[in-house]
């Protein structure tokens, strides 16, 4: 995408068993449209899993254009993304989230390590998307196609390079 906007909600990452574990481990919360969910000055290290609705991530320098738009099954939180950054999370629609504070995330990690790894992986993916917006799927595919075309152009005109009989 030309704006660098990353839309990540491609497929369901969490299954029904995962949601049951999350609901037992965390706290269900609801937020109305256009409410700040996370501000840079927040000191909490909570992790949020979006059950319904959409949340946008903004940089403090540009509160008009979101860096990422997250939807159902996406994960966000202070744990890796909002540390020492001027980033905000704001609800776009009414949302339902599961909130895991530091203690409940630690307990989840001990009780359900495979689920905790899924959440950590999703947090890492979001961090990459925010830090390197040029590496989104569309631009990555353009880079791959361009690289393949360059390789084809370079190798087609070199006779004899790999074959001594040519």
mmCIF file of C-alpha atoms in Angstrom:
data_model
loop_
_atom_site.group_PDB
_atom_site.id
_atom_site.type_symbol
_atom_site.label_atom_id
_atom_site.label_comp_id
_atom_site.label_asym_id
_atom_site.label_seq_id
_atom_site.Cartn_x
_atom_site.Cartn_y
_atom_site.Cartn_z
ATOM 1 C CA UNK A 1 0.000 0.000 0.000
ATOM 2 C CA UNK A 2 1.287 3.415 -0.811
ATOM 3 C CA UNK A 3 0.454 4.944 2.583
ATOM 4 C CA UNK A 4 2.386 2.351 4.537
ATOM 5 C CA UNK A 5 -0.839 1.300 6.216
ATOM 6 C CA UNK A 6 -0.634 -2.309 7.292
ATOM 7 C CA UNK A 7 -3.823 -4.303 7.558
ATOM 8 C CA UNK A 8 -2.981 -7.543 9.291
ATOM 9 C CA UNK A 9 -6.255 -9.342 9.819
ATOM 10 C CA UNK A 10 -5.864 -11.884 7.023
ATOM 11 C CA UNK A 11 -6.874 -15.080 8.767
ATOM 12 C CA UNK A 12 -7.925 -16.278 12.189
ATOM 13 C CA UNK A 13 -4.833 -16.864 14.297
ATOM 14 C CA UNK A 14 -6.695 -18.007 17.403
ATOM 15 C CA UNK A 15 -9.015 -20.974 17.580
ATOM 16 C CA UNK A 16 -11.928 -21.554 19.970
ATOM 17 C CA UNK A 17 -9.737 -23.334 22.538
ATOM 18 C CA UNK A 18 -7.343 -20.369 22.515
ATOM 19 C CA UNK A 19 -10.206 -17.940 23.147
ATOM 20 C CA UNK A 20 -11.480 -20.061 26.052
ATOM 21 C CA UNK A 21 -8.012 -20.031 27.636
ATOM 22 C CA UNK A 22 -7.679 -16.292 27.088
ATOM 23 C CA UNK A 23 -11.065 -15.565 28.645
ATOM 24 C CA UNK A 24 -10.116 -17.634 31.696
ATOM 25 C CA UNK A 25 -6.723 -15.924 31.984
ATOM 26 C CA UNK A 26 -7.579 -12.307 31.235
ATOM 27 C CA UNK A 27 -10.254 -9.713 31.707
ATOM 28 C CA UNK A 28 -12.896 -8.928 29.080
ATOM 29 C CA UNK A 29 -13.219 -5.208 28.455
ATOM 30 C CA UNK A 30 -15.293 -3.070 26.130
ATOM 31 C CA UNK A 31 -14.340 0.303 24.719
ATOM 32 C CA UNK A 32 -16.434 2.703 22.678
ATOM 33 C CA UNK A 33 -15.457 4.123 19.311
ATOM 34 C CA UNK A 34 -12.763 6.836 19.196
ATOM 35 C CA UNK A 35 -11.320 6.140 22.672
ATOM 36 C CA UNK A 36 -7.611 6.005 23.409
ATOM 37 C CA UNK A 37 -6.610 2.525 24.449
ATOM 38 C CA UNK A 38 -2.873 3.107 24.922
ATOM 39 C CA UNK A 39 -0.860 6.323 25.211
ATOM 40 C CA UNK A 40 2.939 6.603 25.356
ATOM 41 C CA UNK A 41 2.820 7.869 28.929
ATOM 42 C CA UNK A 42 0.996 4.731 30.108
ATOM 43 C CA UNK A 43 3.271 2.648 32.269
ATOM 44 C CA UNK A 44 1.289 -0.577 32.092
ATOM 45 C CA UNK A 45 2.688 -3.501 30.149
ATOM 46 C CA UNK A 46 -0.675 -5.068 29.350
ATOM 47 C CA UNK A 47 -1.354 -7.150 26.275
ATOM 48 C CA UNK A 48 -4.696 -6.808 24.478
ATOM 49 C CA UNK A 49 -6.317 -9.365 22.182
ATOM 50 C CA UNK A 50 -9.068 -7.913 20.015
ATOM 51 C CA UNK A 51 -12.212 -10.027 20.061
ATOM 52 C CA UNK A 52 -14.454 -7.664 18.059
ATOM 53 C CA UNK A 53 -13.941 -4.302 16.421
ATOM 54 C CA UNK A 54 -10.972 -2.333 15.107
ATOM 55 C CA UNK A 55 -8.069 -0.459 16.660
ATOM 56 C CA UNK A 56 -5.636 1.868 14.895
ATOM 57 C CA UNK A 57 -2.007 2.493 15.829
ATOM 58 C CA UNK A 58 -0.768 6.066 15.343
ATOM 59 C CA UNK A 59 2.525 7.854 15.800
ATOM 60 C CA UNK A 60 2.353 11.041 17.862
ATOM 61 C CA UNK A 61 3.709 13.061 14.918
ATOM 62 C CA UNK A 62 0.818 12.024 12.655
ATOM 63 C CA UNK A 63 -2.490 11.258 14.321
ATOM 64 C CA UNK A 64 -4.275 11.391 10.943
ATOM 65 C CA UNK A 65 -2.692 8.407 9.184
ATOM 66 C CA UNK A 66 -2.567 5.104 11.092
ATOM 67 C CA UNK A 67 0.571 2.964 11.006
ATOM 68 C CA UNK A 68 -1.545 -0.171 11.373
ATOM 69 C CA UNK A 69 -5.197 -1.116 11.597
ATOM 70 C CA UNK A 70 -5.937 -4.117 13.773
ATOM 71 C CA UNK A 71 -9.073 -6.221 13.879
ATOM 72 C CA UNK A 72 -10.477 -9.351 15.469
ATOM 73 C CA UNK A 73 -7.804 -11.890 16.498
ATOM 74 C CA UNK A 74 -5.029 -9.290 16.457
ATOM 75 C CA UNK A 75 -2.777 -8.655 19.427
ATOM 76 C CA UNK A 76 -1.294 -5.398 20.673
ATOM 77 C CA UNK A 77 0.263 -4.106 23.834
ATOM 78 C CA UNK A 78 3.041 -2.338 25.629
ATOM 79 C CA UNK A 79 5.102 -5.482 25.951
ATOM 80 C CA UNK A 80 7.100 -4.942 22.763
ATOM 81 C CA UNK A 81 5.498 -2.241 20.662
ATOM 82 C CA UNK A 82 4.957 0.802 22.809
ATOM 83 C CA UNK A 83 8.182 0.723 24.781
ATOM 84 C CA UNK A 84 10.059 4.035 24.327
ATOM 85 C CA UNK A 85 7.883 4.984 21.349
ATOM 86 C CA UNK A 86 5.453 7.821 20.750
ATOM 87 C CA UNK A 87 2.693 5.466 19.661
ATOM 88 C CA UNK A 88 -0.987 5.543 20.430
ATOM 89 C CA UNK A 89 -3.701 2.909 20.104
ATOM 90 C CA UNK A 90 -7.165 4.302 19.435
ATOM 91 C CA UNK A 91 -10.403 2.431 18.855
ATOM 92 C CA UNK A 92 -11.945 2.929 15.418
ATOM 93 C CA UNK A 93 -15.161 1.098 16.242
ATOM 94 C CA UNK A 94 -16.685 -0.234 19.438
ATOM 95 C CA UNK A 95 -14.355 -3.025 20.537
ATOM 96 C CA UNK A 96 -14.265 -6.016 22.825
ATOM 97 C CA UNK A 97 -10.818 -6.958 24.076
ATOM 98 C CA UNK A 98 -9.235 -9.379 26.439
ATOM 99 C CA UNK A 99 -6.711 -7.640 28.653
ATOM 100 C CA UNK A 100 -3.790 -9.553 30.105
ATOM 101 C CA UNK A 101 -1.793 -7.674 32.715
ATOM 102 C CA UNK A 102 1.786 -8.677 33.459
ATOM 103 C CA UNK A 103 0.851 -11.232 36.120
ATOM 104 C CA UNK A 104 -1.874 -12.888 34.048
ATOM 105 C CA UNK A 105 0.390 -12.971 30.965
ATOM 106 C CA UNK A 106 3.074 -14.691 33.046
ATOM 107 C CA UNK A 107 0.505 -17.189 34.382
ATOM 108 C CA UNK A 108 -0.748 -17.802 30.826
ATOM 109 C CA UNK A 109 2.820 -18.424 29.696
ATOM 110 C CA UNK A 110 3.284 -21.067 32.410
ATOM 111 C CA UNK A 111 -0.129 -22.703 31.914
ATOM 112 C CA UNK A 112 -0.425 -22.502 28.120
ATOM 113 C CA UNK A 113 3.028 -21.925 26.611
ATOM 114 C CA UNK A 114 1.891 -22.622 23.038
ATOM 115 C CA UNK A 115 -0.755 -19.893 23.277
ATOM 116 C CA UNK A 116 1.697 -17.455 24.856
ATOM 117 C CA UNK A 117 4.081 -18.117 21.964
ATOM 118 C CA UNK A 118 1.282 -17.326 19.482
ATOM 119 C CA UNK A 119 0.635 -14.019 21.233
ATOM 120 C CA UNK A 120 4.326 -13.141 21.377
ATOM 121 C CA UNK A 121 4.699 -13.986 17.681
ATOM 122 C CA UNK A 122 1.805 -11.688 16.802
ATOM 123 C CA UNK A 123 3.272 -8.880 18.909
ATOM 124 C CA UNK A 124 6.577 -9.333 17.086
ATOM 125 C CA UNK A 125 4.878 -9.230 13.683
ATOM 126 C CA UNK A 126 3.114 -6.012 14.574
ATOM 127 C CA UNK A 127 6.399 -4.539 15.788
ATOM 128 C CA UNK A 128 8.000 -5.384 12.424
ATOM 129 C CA UNK A 129 5.096 -3.860 10.492
ATOM 130 C CA UNK A 130 5.289 -0.654 12.505
ATOM 131 C CA UNK A 131 9.083 -0.418 12.394
ATOM 132 C CA UNK A 132 9.421 -1.428 8.728
ATOM 133 C CA UNK A 133 6.221 -0.446 6.872
ATOM 134 C CA UNK A 134 7.954 -0.923 3.511
ATOM 135 C CA UNK A 135 8.096 -4.657 4.223
ATOM 136 C CA UNK A 136 4.325 -5.190 4.123
ATOM 137 C CA UNK A 137 3.038 -8.031 1.978
ATOM 138 C CA UNK A 138 2.290 -5.906 -1.102
ATOM 139 C CA UNK A 139 5.664 -4.178 -1.191
ATOM 140 C CA UNK A 140 7.443 -7.431 -0.367
ATOM 141 C CA UNK A 141 5.791 -9.137 -3.366
ATOM 142 C CA UNK A 142 6.776 -6.209 -5.588
ATOM 143 C CA UNK A 143 10.378 -6.587 -4.399
ATOM 144 C CA UNK A 144 10.331 -10.331 -5.098
ATOM 145 C CA UNK A 145 8.879 -9.853 -8.597
ATOM 146 C CA UNK A 146 11.378 -7.112 -9.347
ATOM 147 C CA UNK A 147 14.250 -9.271 -8.091
ATOM 148 C CA UNK A 148 13.162 -12.248 -10.181
ATOM 149 C CA UNK A 149 12.818 -10.088 -13.287
ATOM 150 C CA UNK A 150 16.297 -8.621 -12.725
ATOM 151 C CA UNK A 151 17.729 -12.113 -12.267
ATOM 152 C CA UNK A 152 16.056 -13.343 -15.484
ATOM 153 C CA UNK A 153 17.365 -10.312 -17.388
ATOM 154 C CA UNK A 154 20.914 -10.891 -16.132
ATOM 155 C CA UNK A 155 21.058 -14.632 -16.760
ATOM 156 C CA UNK A 156 19.440 -14.859 -20.205
ATOM 157 C CA UNK A 157 22.180 -12.954 -22.024
ATOM 158 C CA UNK A 158 25.196 -14.855 -20.637
ATOM 159 C CA UNK A 159 25.883 -17.837 -22.825
ATOM 160 C CA UNK A 160 28.587 -20.198 -21.762
ATOM 161 C CA UNK A 161 28.610 -19.168 -18.136
ATOM 162 C CA UNK A 162 27.450 -22.544 -16.826
ATOM 163 C CA UNK A 163 27.878 -24.708 -19.897
ATOM 164 C CA UNK A 164 31.253 -25.190 -21.554
ATOM 165 C CA UNK A 165 29.611 -26.348 -24.816
ATOM 166 C CA UNK A 166 27.512 -23.206 -25.342
#
